[in-house]
Every structure is written in structure tokens, then in C-alpha cells.
Amino acid sequence: MSLPKPSLCLPVLTVLAACASAPAADHANAPTAYGHLASTQLEQFGSNREFQAWLRATYEAAETEDLDWDGSFTAVDTSKQTSPDICDEDEEGCDEADTIVVTGSRIASPVAALSAVQITNSQVGQVDEGDVIKQLGDYLIILHDGRLTSASLRPDGQAGLALIDRIDIYTDPDRQIWYDEILVVDGRILVTAYSYQDDATEFTVFSMNADGQFTRDARFLLTSDDYWSSNNYATRIIGNQLVMYTPTYLDYVDDLDAVPLPNMRRAPLDSRTPFTTVDDGPGLLDYQDIYRPLQVELIPAIHAVTRCDIEPAGTDDAATCSTTAFVGGNAREFYVSPNHVYVWSAPMWQEDRARYDSSSERCAVQRGWQQAVESVVHRVEVSSGEISAVRVRGFPNDQYAISHSDNRLHAVLSHFDWQCTTPTGNNGLFYMSLPLSYFSARNIDSPLDAFTNLPNLPGPYGTHVRFSADHAVIASRETWRNRPPAAREDNRGSLAMSFPVDAPAQLSLARLEFSVARLETLGETFFATGYSDTRGLRLVQLDPRDGVRVIHTGFLKDRIESEGRSHAFNLTRLDDETLLLGLPTIGRGDETRPRWWWYQDNSDVSFMQLNSDNGFFYAGNLSSDPENVHPDYDCDVSCIDWYGNSRPVFTLGRIFALSGTEIIEGELLDGHIRELRRINLTAPIARLSNP
């Protein structure tokens, strides 16, 4: 049966962005007295002592402004060496290359590297993002409970499902560590985790042979603060290069005389070896290698982009790594294109109390981009690590508010003003289309004509933003939850806005009669979900061409979206006119499954066909069994799935659902999904790779 198509939007209102670029405003985010804390060009600290002197001066300026730091200095001597194992530039051998080789275990007989298959709903083509399920050859690799599990999609050379191998990633079940992401390349599996006990990002390399069995090759610790984000991912793969972003928040450092820097250290391979025997290892950079801030930052952070060339399975070297680091604001977002990593940083709200007062008069006034927070975008070239930057205004809501074309960086930005993101407030939206030629080593502002003010989208939780190749679509975010409103909760609906990326003045608006919970790109069109009441999940397809308009609507009765991350959504093309969409859901009122904004127990996966002529058609669910955990299976480490645990997977012309501890395969018959087979990821496996 076709889905009902209720009227979910009001007539489209086409408007002109009458508030085009205005005269520039001077960048001056702090009193003139602190101007010496920022650099006039993109340059590294002259020495380790120079970094320490800058840090002390910044700390004292923060104290003067009543901005609290957790750390303190133990002495007043600015010539004090920052760390006995970090050399000064005048010392012999201190100019050695800032690239290190981290080697893996020797593999007795090289194996043919299994090819990676892209199955993740990643933001940018040619850039794969870390997630909880990946594919190597004919095997799915699943990250769950601090373990890797391999499942064959073609056991005995025939289509099917079979558990093959399982290995503990952790070496000590008592350590405070969370395993979040995996990536695959050339027969290697790369696992990213954060260890609170070691204050470091853990980076583990496995290889997998043609039989789907794991070998532990290497494990390293990269000193950093926690990289976790509720919507972004810490790692990317571009070709055979791993890209990692890690921050170090200087206001959280306990001892400001010994600020931790990205330092790659080897950890034991054998889980029976005490984990305390960790080598110090070579540093990826010294303090003097860090680039100075381009604007005054009284609550600063060191932002590090680490690039590792991953060697194919069967070679001795696991990776060759180097790091580019710079000082920026404590607030940060990053975006990765096939050639560059962009890190957007800005001061935290505490640094500018005047802008963040709670004046209702201020929030009611339409403000232009000139009044937005001053920020800096650093760009790191993936192939070389070369760095450039530009000073801009505003801050993106998340990485999806950033995009790029051949010669421009695009972004939908706000004032970064939390006091004004109220249901009737003004979040000060504007659009930036910046020529890439403005990125340089000079400390320069972006051009006036790069910015266009946008109409206000009132909403208490910012905006959803997605880009296609030619258009941007923005929807007001009426709730931070992805669950339906309570029975008596007021639902005002969301306002959708769209414009061509090269012509923001050609702007159009449409009112949706539901609160948008998800916004995704479908090629040239867009897919949105949300709720108008407690009855179920609303679906729309938006077409931004010739003015944004709803072209198809749908409704999943008694279904609720259960995961909010972008990777929880996926799609495949059935034919020239039809897409198959997959989305984790649970039944309305299902109280048997624990559910918070950051965690969801096993979900079903719902499938919808979207035909260009006939719209949405509900194909049905592949349903999970939350009780299907083997009695002999226990979780020791990383027992909350912070990145979610349910995914639709489309590969080899087949349909799968990862649902917590199960993988379920289905097939479409006469437009309806039916289950073919399933495997339990917690079931005993004859061969386990644990050492």
C-alpha cells in the first residue's frame, strides 16, 4: 500500500536576500592591551621558551579578565625549559624531521590486501569517515563492545552470512577507554579510541587475511584531549592516508610548565603484557613547531591534524605519521575535503561577556554578519601538511554547514550567540562563499563580498544544514532530541530555506508543518524527517531548484527515529527512478528499550522506497531482537555505543541491517522487505584471534 501523503507544508514563499554584504567591521576581539598575544602572520613559535612565555602571558591576561583556567605555573622563570625530553631549537639535532615511522609486527607470509568497499553515508565523496561497520572484500567488520568481529557475506563462495572471527581490541579490561570508530584500507583495519586513563587517543592497527581472520599489527597512543563529538567523526581515510583531528585544551592542563603535545607512543601488542609498560616514543612535534594564534585567544586550544600513510597489509611498517598543529579558539569544528582539512576555531562565549548578555532588546534586533564572533579557518593540505589560514566571521553549527567547490569554501554560519537561540530569538544566520585564494600565510580578513546575511530562522537549537553540489538547504531545529513531541508539547513546525551556492540572493522559504529531526542530501534533492505529533515519523523530499518546495511526503505510523547521527541513514539506487532508503527506528511507546539522546539500545531498520513519480512507499522493517545475546557473552570495555549501533547497509546488490548484536539480511519482493537470514554477533566463534 502506498504511503498517505498529508499536506505537510504551506505554499512556498520566494524572497530576495535584501540584506547583502555590508561594509567590513574591524577584527578586534580583545582589548588592545592583549594584541601582542596574536601574530601578524602565520608563523611558528621561535622556540620552546617563546611558547612558554606566550602561554604565561595568555594565562595572566585570562586571570585579569576573570577567566578561569584549571592549570597553574609552578615557577615564574620564563626561561625555564618546558620539558626535559623536548629539545630547544639551539640544541644539536633539534631540527630533525617531524615525521616518524611506526612499525607493526612482522607478518610471516604476506597476504593479498583485501580492498575496502565504501558502505558509509559519508559527507564528501572520496573521503571515508570512521564508523562502527565497514567492509573489506566480502567481509563486514563490526566494532562493538571494544571488539572487532568479521562476518562473511559469501561463505563457501555463495551468498550468505557467517561469523568468522572476533578479537578484543583492548589489552586491559580495567582501563578507562572507549572504542569509537573504525576505518579500512588495503587489508588494514584502523581503530580509534580515547583513553581517559592515558589522556590520549589510542590508534590500533589490525590486518585481516583472505579468510577473514584478524592479526594485531600495532597499537599507539597519541597524546590529546577527547576528540568526541555528538555529530562529527575524528578520523577520515583519503586514498591510503589516515587523517585524525585531536585537540588539547590549554585551560584544562594541570601543569602549564609541561603542556602535553601530540606524542606517538607504542603500547604492547600482547594483551597479557601489562599496559603500564608504554614507551615514551618520539614526539611528532615540539612546542616551537606550533603555529601562533592569529587572533587573541584567552581560552586557547592547540588543534592538531595528524596524517598517517597507511602501509598495505603484509608489510612491516604500519604507518608513517606527521602532525601539523596551531593555536586557536577553544570552540572548534572541522571539515575534510579530498585535498584539505579545514579547522574552524573561535573564542568561547566567556571571552566576550558583552556580546553574550541576556538583553531581550539585543536578541530582537536583526544583526548582520559584521557583529558575529571573530573566528579563524586553518587549512592543512592532506598530501604535504602545508598550512594556510584566513580570518572570517561566525561559526558553523556542525561540519555539515561547511562545503567546498573547486575554488571556494562555502558555509552557513551563525553569530555563535547562545543567549539568542530561543524560540523567538535571532540566531543571526549568514552565508559565506570564500575564494580559496584568500587562504595564505598572511593574517588577512576575508573579503566583504564573501558574506551574505540570511533571514532569521527562529529556533532554540540552531539549524540543520546540508549542501548539494549546487544548493544549500537550511531547516530550523526545534528540538535537540530526535524523538516526537510529548502529547501536550507545542509543535510550531520548522522553516526551510534554500538558495544556490553561487547566488544566495535567489533565496526561497517553505514552512513545514513538523519539526525537522533529520536532513540529508539525495543527490540534487533533500530528505527530511520529523514529527508533528506523537503518531509517527513524517517524511518529505525537498527540491531546491526553482524555489524550495516539497515534492513528496510520507508517514511511518507508530515509528520513531532511534539514532541521530548521519551514518544511521543510508540509501541505494534500485533503478533510474527509485531509491531505497534505510533508517533505524523503534516502535512508538516501546518502553523495553533504553533510550537517551546519546544512546539507543537495539533498533529495527525501516526501509522506504522513493520513486520520482510516485513518492514514498513503506517497504517494512528488518526487526531486531534486543534479547538475542548469547548467555556466555560479556562486555568488559566500551559497553555504551556512543556512535550508535544500528545501520542500514547496501552492498553487493544486497540489503542488510546492523542492529546492535545482530546482522540481518533482507530482500525486496513486490516492494516489501522480508528477512532472509540473520547472525548473532555474540555467538561463540570456533576461531578467536585473541593472543
XYZ file of C-alpha atoms in Angstrom:
691
model
C 0.000 0.000 0.000
C 1.268 3.455 -0.851
C 2.024 5.825 1.976
C -0.530 8.532 2.693
C 0.561 11.959 1.578
C -0.780 14.521 4.049
C -0.226 18.183 3.337
C 2.927 18.924 5.287
C 3.844 22.374 4.081
C 2.432 25.784 3.393
C 2.843 27.408 -0.012
C 6.436 28.234 -0.843
C 7.413 31.830 -0.269
C 10.151 33.101 -2.546
C 12.106 36.058 -1.208
C 15.172 38.052 -2.091
C 18.035 38.280 0.373
C 17.779 42.035 0.661
C 20.483 42.135 3.292
C 23.529 41.624 1.082
C 27.117 42.230 2.054
C 27.712 45.356 4.143
C 30.901 47.305 4.900
C 33.569 45.396 6.755
C 33.961 45.524 10.500
C 37.398 45.586 12.094
C 38.616 42.401 13.708
C 39.220 43.290 17.345
C 38.100 40.551 19.647
C 40.037 41.667 22.732
C 41.371 44.877 24.288
C 44.383 46.441 22.526
C 46.482 45.629 25.573
C 46.437 41.963 24.564
C 47.300 42.467 20.904
C 50.822 41.139 21.446
C 49.323 37.694 22.140
C 48.331 37.290 18.470
C 50.603 37.004 15.456
C 50.551 39.276 12.414
C 51.208 36.312 10.142
C 51.076 32.534 10.159
C 54.318 31.641 11.923
C 55.591 29.102 14.399
C 56.828 29.912 17.860
C 60.525 30.813 17.673
C 61.489 28.417 20.428
C 60.073 26.330 23.226
C 60.829 29.181 25.619
C 58.866 31.544 23.376
C 55.841 29.254 23.540
C 56.120 29.154 27.320
C 56.333 32.945 27.520
C 53.243 33.315 25.330
C 51.354 30.776 27.417
C 52.222 32.570 30.633
C 51.176 35.944 29.222
C 47.887 34.487 27.980
C 47.228 32.882 31.366
C 47.850 36.205 33.143
C 45.565 38.032 30.691
C 42.830 35.466 31.342
C 43.202 35.992 35.084
C 42.901 39.762 34.575
C 39.639 39.170 32.694
C 38.377 36.768 35.419
C 38.513 33.788 33.054
C 39.246 30.620 34.994
C 41.880 28.107 33.918
C 42.331 24.810 35.713
C 46.124 24.798 35.406
C 48.833 26.890 37.009
C 52.536 27.601 36.668
C 54.940 26.212 39.219
C 57.593 28.888 38.724
C 57.918 32.449 37.392
C 61.101 31.919 35.375
C 60.053 32.287 31.728
C 63.376 30.816 30.575
C 62.550 27.536 32.300
C 62.835 24.598 29.886
C 59.283 23.345 29.237
C 60.102 19.669 29.381
C 63.406 17.789 29.850
C 62.706 15.482 26.915
C 61.794 18.271 24.469
C 64.793 19.959 22.879
C 65.294 23.664 22.245
C 65.954 24.865 18.712
C 69.565 25.770 19.627
C 70.358 22.214 20.687
C 72.142 19.868 18.296
C 69.784 17.529 16.454
C 66.683 19.566 17.271
C 65.944 20.179 13.582
C 65.341 16.533 12.771
C 62.398 15.684 10.567
C 58.979 15.866 12.209
C 57.907 12.606 10.606
C 58.059 9.270 12.406
C 57.612 5.709 11.233
C 55.551 3.441 13.449
C 56.151 -0.201 12.674
C 53.847 -3.166 13.068
C 54.541 -6.782 13.851
C 56.341 -8.785 11.200
C 53.932 -10.951 9.219
C 55.429 -14.313 8.334
C 53.833 -14.633 4.890
C 52.431 -11.575 3.107
C 48.774 -11.799 2.100
C 46.923 -10.139 -0.737
C 45.338 -6.979 0.642
C 41.546 -7.045 0.680
C 40.031 -3.986 -0.956
C 37.911 -1.547 1.040
C 34.315 -1.108 -0.093
C 32.544 2.175 0.701
C 29.312 1.449 2.613
C 29.092 4.544 4.863
C 26.888 7.593 4.290
C 29.892 9.939 4.300
C 29.637 13.675 3.775
C 32.195 14.060 0.967
C 32.947 11.760 -1.943
C 36.451 10.194 -1.879
C 36.603 10.821 1.888
C 35.546 7.892 4.082
C 34.599 8.607 7.688
C 35.169 6.473 10.766
C 32.128 4.416 11.801
C 31.080 1.214 13.591
C 30.778 -1.012 10.491
C 32.992 -1.251 7.402
C 33.641 -3.676 4.543
C 36.849 -5.355 3.348
C 36.414 -7.597 0.324
C 33.427 -9.872 1.024
C 33.581 -9.316 4.792
C 31.760 -6.911 7.073
C 33.857 -5.645 10.006
C 31.841 -4.625 13.067
C 33.039 -2.611 16.075
C 31.073 -3.462 19.216
C 31.907 -3.693 22.931
C 35.599 -2.962 22.336
C 35.851 -5.889 19.918
C 36.155 -6.443 16.174
C 34.003 -9.111 14.544
C 34.244 -10.282 10.939
C 31.240 -11.679 9.081
C 31.483 -13.270 5.651
C 28.926 -12.231 3.034
C 29.893 -15.175 0.813
C 30.714 -18.208 2.964
C 31.811 -21.132 0.756
C 31.677 -18.784 -2.215
C 27.884 -18.432 -2.069
C 25.689 -15.558 -0.876
C 25.037 -15.979 2.832
C 26.095 -14.789 6.307
C 28.600 -16.411 8.642
C 30.573 -15.318 11.703
C 34.287 -15.760 11.034
C 36.432 -14.180 13.735
C 36.358 -11.936 16.809
C 39.200 -10.152 18.611
C 39.424 -7.956 21.689
C 40.879 -4.571 20.780
C 41.626 -3.692 24.398
C 44.634 -5.018 26.272
C 43.392 -4.406 29.783
C 39.663 -4.602 30.673
C 40.177 -2.373 33.704
C 41.391 0.695 31.786
C 39.062 3.617 31.087
C 38.900 3.531 27.309
C 36.167 3.962 24.708
C 36.427 2.470 21.214
C 34.506 4.661 18.778
C 35.473 4.370 15.118
C 36.971 2.038 12.555
C 38.287 2.629 9.046
C 39.581 0.140 6.473
C 42.206 0.400 3.745
C 44.379 -2.136 1.861
C 43.631 -5.055 4.154
C 44.120 -2.964 7.305
C 41.559 -2.086 9.975
C 42.247 1.141 11.888
C 40.541 1.525 15.267
C 40.277 4.879 17.047
C 39.585 5.133 20.765
C 40.055 7.562 23.614
C 41.760 6.559 26.857
C 40.876 8.788 29.802
C 43.428 6.977 31.902
C 46.247 7.845 29.494
C 44.853 11.217 28.319
C 45.451 10.015 24.797
C 43.812 8.921 21.574
C 44.525 5.239 21.006
C 45.226 4.212 17.429
C 45.257 0.438 16.783
C 46.116 -1.280 13.506
C 44.876 -4.760 12.556
C 45.181 -6.708 9.327
C 42.730 -9.283 8.041
C 43.623 -12.172 5.755
C 41.610 -13.644 2.895
C 39.868 -15.976 5.368
C 38.529 -13.060 7.428
C 40.865 -13.623 10.396
C 42.415 -10.744 12.314
C 46.057 -10.103 13.185
C 47.006 -7.372 15.639
C 49.772 -5.333 13.989
C 50.347 -2.243 16.117
C 48.937 -0.052 18.852
C 49.895 3.536 19.604
C 48.867 6.363 21.899
C 48.621 9.927 20.612
C 48.562 12.471 23.450
C 45.422 14.630 23.242
C 42.164 15.608 24.877
C 38.975 13.788 23.917
C 38.048 14.178 20.247
C 34.433 13.033 20.706
C 31.651 14.993 19.022
C 27.922 14.307 19.007
C 27.828 14.580 15.200
C 31.356 14.688 13.751
C 33.900 11.895 13.376
C 37.553 12.074 14.450
C 39.078 10.108 11.565
C 38.976 10.053 7.770
C 40.592 7.926 5.066
C 41.608 9.600 1.805
C 43.239 7.074 -0.500
C 45.658 5.271 1.812
C 46.080 8.221 4.163
C 44.548 8.367 7.624
C 43.617 11.853 8.823
C 42.955 12.439 12.525
C 41.922 15.591 14.368
C 42.752 15.936 18.080
C 42.506 18.949 20.431
C 44.439 19.971 23.547
C 42.511 22.494 25.667
C 45.104 24.652 27.384
C 42.739 25.885 30.104
C 42.343 22.260 31.277
C 46.059 21.481 31.542
C 47.097 20.786 35.142
C 50.733 21.861 34.812
C 51.264 24.734 32.410
C 55.017 24.231 32.626
C 54.583 20.888 30.844
C 51.764 21.170 28.315
C 51.225 17.769 26.675
C 51.877 17.696 22.942
C 50.928 15.135 20.286
C 53.383 12.339 21.041
C 53.052 8.911 19.417
C 53.919 6.135 21.862
C 53.941 2.392 21.303
C 51.744 0.205 23.522
C 52.156 -3.568 23.896
C 50.609 -5.826 21.282
C 50.106 -8.763 23.632
C 47.091 -8.341 25.904
C 48.925 -10.339 28.580
C 51.644 -7.680 28.773
C 50.986 -5.044 31.469
C 49.689 -1.928 29.765
C 51.781 0.302 32.018
C 54.924 -0.511 30.008
C 54.356 2.163 27.386
C 57.404 3.600 25.621
C 57.732 7.374 25.551
C 58.392 7.235 21.830
C 59.373 10.111 19.555
C 57.417 13.320 19.580
C 55.544 14.340 16.464
C 56.404 17.976 17.125
C 57.952 20.361 19.652
C 56.372 23.477 21.100
C 58.380 25.531 18.611
C 56.628 23.676 15.759
C 53.205 25.018 16.787
C 51.802 27.935 14.836
C 50.927 31.054 16.804
C 47.306 32.251 17.130
C 46.129 34.739 14.508
C 43.797 36.482 16.944
C 43.770 36.925 20.693
C 42.512 33.772 22.384
C 42.273 33.992 26.173
C 40.929 30.418 26.465
C 43.092 28.804 23.779
C 43.474 25.288 22.458
C 46.114 23.503 20.411
C 44.481 21.960 17.350
C 46.404 19.076 15.780
C 45.893 17.414 12.404
C 47.808 14.129 12.195
C 48.319 12.419 8.836
C 49.449 8.808 8.546
C 50.310 6.968 5.343
C 48.897 3.505 5.973
C 51.009 0.718 4.524
C 49.255 -2.320 2.968
C 48.801 -5.491 4.990
C 51.821 -7.782 4.641
C 54.400 -5.016 5.138
C 56.394 -4.370 8.292
C 55.603 -0.680 8.679
C 52.093 0.044 9.887
C 52.125 3.783 9.240
C 54.240 6.864 8.676
C 52.813 9.812 10.618
C 53.313 13.561 10.951
C 51.372 16.334 12.670
C 50.551 19.967 11.942
C 49.441 21.964 14.996
C 48.344 25.523 15.697
C 46.771 27.596 18.464
C 43.177 28.691 18.016
C 39.992 29.273 19.936
C 38.503 26.706 22.275
C 35.379 26.282 20.124
C 36.149 24.171 17.059
C 34.651 22.362 14.095
C 36.431 20.620 11.260
C 35.623 19.590 7.704
C 37.632 17.364 5.344
C 37.719 17.610 1.559
C 39.697 15.239 -0.687
C 42.683 17.613 -0.554
C 42.437 19.632 2.645
C 41.446 19.589 6.297
C 39.665 22.767 7.432
C 39.611 23.554 11.160
C 37.276 26.365 12.196
C 38.012 27.858 15.621
C 36.535 30.707 17.640
C 36.675 32.122 21.182
C 34.360 30.605 23.749
C 31.445 32.703 24.964
C 33.131 33.520 28.273
C 35.696 35.653 26.451
C 33.178 38.239 25.293
C 30.591 38.812 28.006
C 29.268 41.984 26.399
C 28.100 40.039 23.351
C 26.545 37.358 25.498
C 24.395 39.394 27.826
C 20.782 38.279 28.059
C 19.293 41.501 26.756
C 15.980 40.762 25.050
C 16.356 44.010 23.103
C 19.670 42.904 21.634
C 18.345 39.488 20.664
C 15.292 41.005 18.985
C 17.357 43.132 16.590
C 18.264 41.680 13.196
C 22.052 41.670 13.190
C 24.406 41.409 10.236
C 27.455 39.234 9.826
C 29.671 42.124 10.945
C 28.520 41.594 14.538
C 29.259 37.840 14.502
C 32.035 36.222 16.505
C 35.510 36.626 15.025
C 36.948 33.289 14.002
C 39.800 31.733 12.040
C 39.793 28.919 9.498
C 43.058 26.988 9.209
C 43.590 24.773 6.164
C 46.021 21.847 6.196
C 46.934 20.173 2.919
C 46.438 16.422 3.189
C 49.381 15.434 0.980
C 52.041 17.748 2.436
C 50.804 19.145 5.753
C 51.268 22.700 4.439
C 49.165 25.146 6.451
C 47.363 28.351 5.491
C 44.595 30.385 7.117
C 42.088 33.191 6.792
C 40.147 35.265 9.325
C 36.373 35.166 8.998
C 33.201 35.844 10.968
C 30.719 33.450 12.537
C 30.719 29.772 13.404
C 29.154 26.683 11.747
C 26.569 24.631 13.621
C 28.413 21.430 12.630
C 30.567 20.063 9.801
C 27.524 19.753 7.527
C 27.265 23.543 7.475
C 30.561 23.567 5.524
C 31.138 22.565 1.905
C 33.582 23.255 -0.906
C 33.757 23.572 -4.677
C 36.750 23.736 -6.997
C 37.684 27.264 -5.995
C 35.543 28.230 -2.984
C 34.770 27.296 0.609
C 31.053 27.549 1.440
C 29.498 27.748 4.902
C 26.223 28.600 6.620
C 27.164 30.439 9.796
C 25.616 31.973 12.878
C 26.673 34.585 15.401
C 27.641 31.820 17.869
C 25.406 33.603 20.378
C 23.770 31.110 22.720
C 21.685 33.717 24.528
C 19.698 34.442 21.379
C 18.880 30.902 20.228
C 15.426 30.971 21.794
C 12.109 30.084 20.120
C 11.578 33.750 19.299
C 15.243 34.763 19.257
C 17.607 35.775 16.494
C 20.412 33.375 15.682
C 21.919 35.766 13.144
C 22.330 33.448 10.150
C 24.522 34.376 7.199
C 26.239 32.658 4.297
C 29.914 32.678 3.334
C 31.291 31.819 -0.097
C 35.035 32.402 0.182
C 37.538 32.155 -2.701
C 40.205 29.636 -1.733
C 42.845 32.088 -2.927
C 42.361 34.009 0.343
C 43.991 31.212 2.328
C 47.600 32.231 2.888
C 50.359 32.640 5.482
C 49.335 36.252 5.999
C 46.941 37.321 8.728
C 44.228 38.724 6.482
C 40.479 39.137 6.684
C 38.095 37.551 4.242
C 36.622 39.871 1.579
C 33.421 41.818 2.150
C 31.577 40.197 -0.721
C 32.155 36.714 0.735
C 29.257 37.224 3.178
C 25.504 37.460 2.674
C 23.087 37.956 5.551
C 20.182 35.496 5.646
C 16.669 35.780 7.093
C 16.340 34.686 10.688
C 15.154 31.135 11.383
C 13.807 31.263 14.951
C 14.558 28.111 16.855
C 16.079 27.174 20.193
C 18.591 24.602 18.907
C 20.245 26.103 15.850
C 19.774 24.703 12.369
C 20.131 21.617 10.196
C 22.244 22.395 7.113
C 23.046 20.271 4.075
C 24.728 21.088 0.762
C 24.306 19.506 -2.646
C 26.650 20.405 -5.476
C 24.569 23.454 -6.378
C 22.318 24.311 -3.419
C 22.219 24.776 0.323
C 19.160 23.819 2.371
C 18.666 25.006 5.959
C 15.931 23.936 8.374
C 15.296 25.334 11.831
C 15.989 22.886 14.637
C 13.041 22.987 17.031
C 14.357 20.348 19.422
C 17.689 18.762 20.270
C 16.010 15.389 20.541
C 15.117 13.122 17.633
C 12.055 11.801 19.430
C 8.481 13.026 18.871
C 6.988 15.793 20.991
C 5.065 14.926 24.126
C 1.304 14.746 23.846
C 0.797 18.330 25.036
C 4.043 19.776 23.711
C 3.623 22.686 21.318
C 4.881 21.992 17.815
C 5.413 25.068 15.670
C 6.973 23.239 12.765
C 10.244 24.082 11.029
C 11.056 26.702 8.443
C 13.135 25.512 5.466
C 15.343 27.849 3.448
C 17.295 27.225 0.244
C 19.483 29.082 -2.231
C 22.010 28.320 -4.993
C 25.551 28.287 -3.586
C 26.690 30.723 -6.273
C 23.641 33.020 -5.983
C 22.490 33.364 -2.343
C 20.235 36.298 -3.220
C 17.940 33.842 -5.037
C 16.611 32.607 -1.737
C 13.332 30.821 -1.044
C 11.487 29.713 2.092
C 8.942 26.995 2.872
C 7.088 26.284 6.104
C 7.000 22.622 7.154
C 4.211 21.560 9.469
C 6.522 19.355 11.500
C 9.726 19.776 13.491
C 12.683 18.554 11.450
C 14.741 15.855 13.185
C 16.976 14.884 10.239
C 18.102 16.496 6.989
C 20.062 14.528 4.365
C 21.209 15.018 0.780
C 19.744 12.869 -2.016
C 21.861 13.965 -4.948
C 20.169 17.150 -6.190
C 17.247 16.900 -3.752
C 16.993 16.553 0.031
C 15.316 14.229 2.530
C 13.887 15.425 5.852
C 12.216 13.593 8.718
C 10.449 14.860 11.816
C 7.313 14.965 13.923
C 4.110 16.975 14.031
C 2.649 14.934 16.902
C 3.138 11.620 18.701
C 1.571 9.451 15.981
C 4.699 8.687 13.980
C 7.524 9.872 11.733
C 6.944 12.361 8.896
C 8.997 12.195 5.697
C 9.457 14.752 2.921
C 11.552 15.111 -0.199
C 12.588 18.717 -0.818
C 13.583 20.077 -4.221
C 15.553 23.362 -4.010
C 15.590 24.027 -7.723
C 13.299 26.855 -8.807
C 12.486 27.648 -5.165
C 12.450 25.129 -2.349
C 9.318 23.001 -2.400
C 8.048 19.716 -1.026
C 7.617 17.257 -3.893
C 6.813 14.073 -1.954
C 5.576 13.302 1.560
C 5.290 10.157 3.621
C 4.394 8.882 7.075
C 5.665 5.973 9.185
C 2.847 5.324 11.593
C 3.894 4.481 15.154
C 7.610 4.643 14.250
C 10.234 6.825 15.957
C 13.749 7.573 14.730
C 16.163 5.965 17.154
C 19.561 7.344 16.095
C 20.505 10.876 15.156
C 23.926 10.540 13.512
C 24.299 10.950 9.756
C 25.732 7.438 9.399
C 22.493 5.935 10.713
C 20.890 6.898 7.381
C 21.813 5.296 4.087
C 20.443 4.778 0.598
C 20.962 2.870 -2.625
C 19.561 3.239 -6.115
C 17.232 0.470 -7.305
C 16.776 1.898 -10.800
C 16.852 5.243 -12.604
C 13.636 6.366 -10.906
C 13.725 4.703 -7.476
C 15.851 4.986 -4.339
C 15.761 2.646 -1.341
C 16.269 4.489 1.959
C 17.146 2.896 5.302
C 16.767 4.374 8.785
C 16.936 2.941 12.354
C 13.580 3.211 14.141
C 11.713 1.758 17.097
C 8.026 1.381 17.738
C 6.218 4.254 19.426
C 5.851 3.664 23.148
C 8.321 0.773 23.199
C 9.482 1.085 26.784
C 11.528 -2.118 26.760
C 14.488 -0.483 25.031
C 16.626 2.027 26.983
C 16.832 5.329 25.146
C 18.646 8.620 25.742
C 19.784 11.334 23.356
C 23.270 9.804 23.275
C 22.384 6.122 23.363
C 19.829 3.726 21.940
C 19.550 0.016 22.539
C 18.985 -2.271 19.521
C 16.831 -0.708 16.820
C 14.828 -2.005 13.918
C 15.809 -0.692 10.497
C 12.953 0.700 8.412
C 13.142 0.789 4.611
C 11.308 3.172 2.288
C 11.252 3.299 -1.485
C 11.283 6.772 -3.008
C 10.115 6.938 -6.614
C 10.492 10.120 -8.637
C 6.860 9.870 -9.814
C 5.027 8.052 -7.033
C 6.873 9.271 -3.943
C 7.415 7.269 -0.760
C 6.391 3.654 -0.291
C 6.970 1.980 3.077
C 8.735 -1.325 2.424
C 8.791 -2.537 6.028
C 11.350 -3.288 8.754
C 14.132 -5.692 9.484
C 13.341 -6.145 13.158
C 15.887 -6.626 15.901
C 15.703 -8.922 18.883
C 17.072 -6.990 21.909
C 17.186 -10.199 23.947
C 19.334 -12.028 21.399
C 22.615 -12.018 23.350
C 24.386 -15.331 23.937
C 24.425 -16.274 27.653
C 28.205 -16.797 27.600
C 28.905 -13.354 26.134
C 30.010 -10.480 28.388
C 31.040 -6.918 27.673
C 34.164 -5.756 29.530
C 35.104 -2.472 27.854
C 33.343 0.313 25.928
C 29.868 -1.023 26.682
C 27.925 2.067 25.533
C 27.687 2.664 21.794
C 28.341 6.410 21.711
C 28.268 6.377 17.909
C 25.132 4.253 17.742
C 24.822 0.569 16.918
C 22.293 0.310 14.078
C 22.936 0.901 10.377
C 21.293 0.088 7.034
C 23.942 -1.428 4.740
C 23.660 -1.773 0.970
C 26.428 -3.767 -0.723
C 26.956 -6.411 -3.403
C 23.390 -5.743 -4.570
C 22.083 -6.942 -1.184
C 20.290 -5.370 1.803
C 21.488 -5.662 5.404
C 20.684 -4.172 8.788
C 23.172 -3.908 11.635
C 21.099 -3.889 14.803
C 23.173 -3.921 17.958
C 24.260 -7.531 18.334
C 22.776 -8.815 15.071
C 23.249 -8.540 11.335
C 20.062 -9.219 9.404
C 19.798 -9.694 5.644
C 16.608 -8.915 3.781
C 15.327 -8.824 0.228
C 12.711 -6.818 -1.614
C 9.793 -8.813 -3.010
C 6.961 -6.913 -4.692
C 8.123 -3.752 -2.954
C 8.177 -5.245 0.557
C 11.199 -6.188 2.642
C 11.390 -9.707 4.040
C 14.052 -11.353 6.167
C 16.394 -13.875 4.550
C 18.811 -14.671 7.361
C 20.479 -13.259 10.469
C 23.553 -13.893 12.594
C 24.173 -13.177 16.264
C 27.416 -11.260 16.773
C 27.694 -12.505 20.367
C 27.566 -16.210 19.456
C 30.638 -18.366 20.130
C 33.182 -18.500 17.315
C 35.406 -21.502 16.789
C 38.493 -19.427 15.980
C 39.224 -16.313 18.049
C 42.203 -14.098 17.246
C 42.979 -13.057 20.826
C 46.629 -13.685 21.628
